[in-house]
Amino acid sequence: MTSSFPEISISTDRLVLRAFEPQDVPALTEMMADELVRTWTTVPHSYTEADAAAWVTLRAPAERTGGRGLVLAVHEFLTQRLVGSVRLRATDWRLRATEAEVVTAPWARGEGYAGEALRGVARWLFEDQRFERLELRTAAGNSAAQKVGAISEGVLRSAWIVRDGEAAGRARSELILWSLLPEDLDGTDPSDEDPAPNW
């Protein structure tokens, strides 16, 4: 029998993390069409509302029910504006380990939202779900994961294809592999800024 995450909502000081809903489609479309998001993720270059609707209604729920992971929309608590998303993927239920991908809307960068959302998810994973390891992969030179207490485990050479401008599809990039364990969350500063659109 395949394990799967429950349907949940996580609250932090400023944020609410929950499953995407149909009313999130316009804001999700705008966020995923951002140039930096397109460069560092695998979303279609011409991301449309149809792509967003398929993600919200079909693909994201299938991640959870299929046991592969969990997709959460990140909203400001006061305004309910979409700040970003956190996706848990490549979940290994035997090892109690998963990988996090964080995307931040262009207008919300530099406010510490990505770190706050990731810490909220990590605490829930470690305390409620009894997970033992959370992994992140970031572009070389992006040390944002370190601000939430993650430890660098090394460089994955030529591990990503950068989709940007004239070099789109041809330029390769190194990735840094980070891990976060339950004990790593102690002493992290929730006000640290997050400079990158995704980790």
Coordinates of C-alpha atoms in Angstrom, one line a residue:
M1 CA 0.0 0.0 0.0
T2 CA 1.3 3.4 -1.0
S3 CA 1.7 6.0 1.8
S4 CA 0.6 9.6 1.1
F5 CA 0.5 12.9 2.9
P6 CA -2.8 14.1 4.4
E7 CA -4.7 17.1 3.1
I8 CA -3.4 19.8 5.4
S9 CA -3.2 23.5 6.0
I10 CA -0.1 25.0 7.7
S11 CA 0.0 28.4 9.3
T12 CA 3.1 30.5 10.1
D13 CA 3.4 34.0 11.5
R14 CA 2.5 35.6 8.1
L15 CA 1.5 32.8 5.8
V16 CA -1.1 30.1 5.2
L17 CA 0.0 27.0 3.2
R18 CA -2.8 24.9 1.7
A19 CA -3.8 23.0 -1.4
F20 CA -4.2 25.1 -4.6
E21 CA -7.8 26.0 -5.4
P22 CA -9.4 27.1 -8.7
Q23 CA -9.4 30.7 -7.6
D24 CA -5.6 30.6 -7.5
V25 CA -5.3 29.9 -11.2
P26 CA -4.8 33.6 -12.4
A27 CA -2.2 34.4 -9.8
L28 CA -0.4 31.0 -10.4
T29 CA -0.4 31.8 -14.1
E30 CA 1.2 35.1 -13.5
M31 CA 3.8 33.7 -11.1
M32 CA 4.9 30.8 -13.3
A33 CA 5.2 33.1 -16.4
D34 CA 7.9 35.1 -14.6
E35 CA 11.3 35.0 -16.4
L36 CA 13.3 33.8 -13.5
V37 CA 10.8 31.1 -12.7
R38 CA 10.9 29.9 -16.3
T39 CA 14.7 29.9 -16.2
W40 CA 15.1 27.7 -13.1
T41 CA 12.1 25.4 -13.4
T42 CA 10.6 23.1 -16.0
V43 CA 7.4 24.9 -16.5
P44 CA 6.4 25.6 -20.1
H45 CA 7.9 28.8 -21.5
S46 CA 4.4 30.0 -22.6
Y47 CA 2.7 29.2 -19.3
T48 CA -1.1 29.6 -19.7
E49 CA -4.2 29.6 -17.5
A50 CA -4.9 26.1 -19.0
D51 CA -1.5 24.9 -17.7
A52 CA -2.3 26.4 -14.3
A53 CA -5.8 24.9 -14.2
A54 CA -4.4 21.5 -15.1
W55 CA -1.8 21.8 -12.3
V56 CA -4.4 22.9 -9.7
T57 CA -7.2 20.4 -10.5
L58 CA -5.2 17.3 -11.7
R59 CA -1.5 17.2 -11.4
A60 CA -0.9 18.7 -8.0
P61 CA -3.6 16.5 -6.3
A62 CA -2.2 13.5 -8.1
E63 CA 1.2 14.2 -6.4
R64 CA -0.4 13.7 -3.0
T65 CA -2.8 10.8 -3.8
G66 CA 0.0 8.9 -5.7
G67 CA 2.3 9.1 -2.7
R68 CA 5.0 11.1 -4.6
G69 CA 4.8 14.3 -2.6
L70 CA 2.6 17.3 -1.8
V71 CA 2.0 20.7 -3.4
L72 CA 1.0 23.7 -1.3
A73 CA 0.0 27.2 -2.3
V74 CA 1.6 29.8 -0.1
H75 CA -0.7 32.8 0.8
E76 CA -0.2 35.9 2.9
F77 CA -2.4 35.5 5.9
L78 CA -3.8 39.0 5.9
T79 CA -4.4 39.6 2.2
Q80 CA -4.7 36.0 1.0
R81 CA -2.5 37.0 -2.0
L82 CA -0.5 34.1 -3.6
V83 CA 3.1 34.4 -2.4
G84 CA 4.5 31.2 -3.9
S85 CA 4.4 27.5 -3.7
V86 CA 6.1 24.6 -1.9
R87 CA 6.3 21.3 -3.6
L88 CA 7.5 18.1 -1.9
R89 CA 8.7 15.6 -4.5
A90 CA 10.6 12.3 -4.8
T91 CA 9.3 11.2 -1.4
D92 CA 10.8 8.0 0.0
W93 CA 8.5 6.7 2.6
R94 CA 10.9 4.0 3.8
L95 CA 13.7 6.5 4.5
R96 CA 11.2 9.2 5.6
A97 CA 12.9 11.7 3.2
T98 CA 11.7 14.1 0.5
E99 CA 12.9 17.0 -1.6
A100 CA 11.4 20.5 -1.4
E101 CA 11.1 22.9 -4.3
V102 CA 10.1 26.5 -3.4
V103 CA 8.9 29.1 -5.9
T104 CA 8.3 32.8 -4.9
A105 CA 6.2 35.3 -6.9
P106 CA 8.3 38.2 -8.2
W107 CA 6.5 40.8 -6.1
A108 CA 7.1 38.8 -2.9
R109 CA 10.9 38.2 -3.2
G110 CA 13.1 39.6 -0.5
E111 CA 10.5 39.5 2.2
G112 CA 11.6 36.2 3.8
Y113 CA 8.5 34.4 2.6
A114 CA 10.3 31.4 1.0
G115 CA 12.3 30.7 4.2
E116 CA 9.2 31.1 6.4
A117 CA 7.2 28.7 4.2
L118 CA 10.0 26.2 4.0
R119 CA 10.5 26.3 7.8
G120 CA 6.7 25.8 8.3
V121 CA 6.7 22.8 6.0
A122 CA 9.8 21.3 7.6
R123 CA 8.5 21.6 11.1
W124 CA 5.3 19.9 10.0
L125 CA 7.2 17.1 8.2
F126 CA 9.6 16.5 11.2
E127 CA 7.1 16.8 14.0
D128 CA 3.8 15.6 12.6
Q129 CA 4.9 13.2 9.9
R130 CA 8.1 11.9 11.6
F131 CA 10.2 12.6 8.5
E132 CA 14.0 12.5 9.0
R133 CA 15.4 14.3 6.0
L134 CA 14.5 17.2 3.7
E135 CA 16.6 17.9 0.6
L136 CA 16.9 21.0 -1.5
R137 CA 18.7 21.8 -4.7
T138 CA 19.7 25.4 -5.6
A139 CA 21.6 27.1 -8.3
A140 CA 25.3 27.5 -7.7
G141 CA 25.8 30.7 -5.8
N142 CA 22.4 30.7 -4.2
S143 CA 22.9 30.2 -0.4
A144 CA 19.3 31.0 0.6
A145 CA 18.8 27.4 1.9
Q146 CA 21.6 28.0 4.4
K147 CA 19.4 30.7 6.1
V148 CA 16.9 28.2 7.2
G149 CA 19.6 25.9 8.7
A150 CA 20.2 23.6 5.7
I151 CA 23.7 22.1 5.4
S152 CA 25.4 22.0 2.0
E153 CA 26.4 18.4 1.0
G154 CA 28.2 19.2 -2.2
V155 CA 28.0 20.3 -5.8
L156 CA 26.1 18.4 -8.4
R157 CA 28.1 19.1 -11.6
S158 CA 26.3 20.1 -14.8
A159 CA 23.0 18.9 -13.2
W160 CA 20.6 21.5 -14.6
I161 CA 19.8 23.0 -18.0
V162 CA 19.3 26.8 -17.8
R163 CA 16.5 28.0 -19.9
D164 CA 17.4 31.7 -20.4
G165 CA 17.6 33.9 -23.5
E166 CA 19.9 32.8 -26.3
A167 CA 21.5 30.1 -24.2
A168 CA 18.1 28.4 -23.5
G169 CA 18.4 24.7 -23.6
R170 CA 22.2 24.8 -24.1
A171 CA 23.7 26.2 -21.0
R172 CA 24.2 23.8 -18.1
S173 CA 24.5 24.8 -14.4
E174 CA 25.8 23.2 -11.3
L175 CA 23.4 22.7 -8.4
I176 CA 24.2 22.7 -4.7
L177 CA 22.6 19.8 -2.7
W178 CA 21.4 20.8 0.7
S179 CA 19.9 18.8 3.5
L180 CA 17.7 19.8 6.4
L181 CA 17.4 17.5 9.4
P182 CA 15.1 18.0 12.5
E183 CA 18.0 19.3 14.6
D184 CA 19.0 21.9 11.9
L185 CA 15.8 24.0 12.5
D186 CA 16.9 25.2 15.9
G187 CA 18.2 28.7 15.9
T188 CA 17.2 29.8 12.4
D189 CA 16.0 33.3 11.9
P190 CA 12.5 33.6 10.3
S191 CA 13.2 37.2 9.2
D192 CA 16.0 36.2 6.8
E193 CA 15.3 37.4 3.3
D194 CA 15.1 35.0 0.4
P195 CA 16.8 36.4 -2.7
A196 CA 15.8 33.7 -5.2
P197 CA 12.6 32.8 -7.0
N198 CA 13.1 29.1 -6.4
W199 CA 15.5 26.8 -4.6

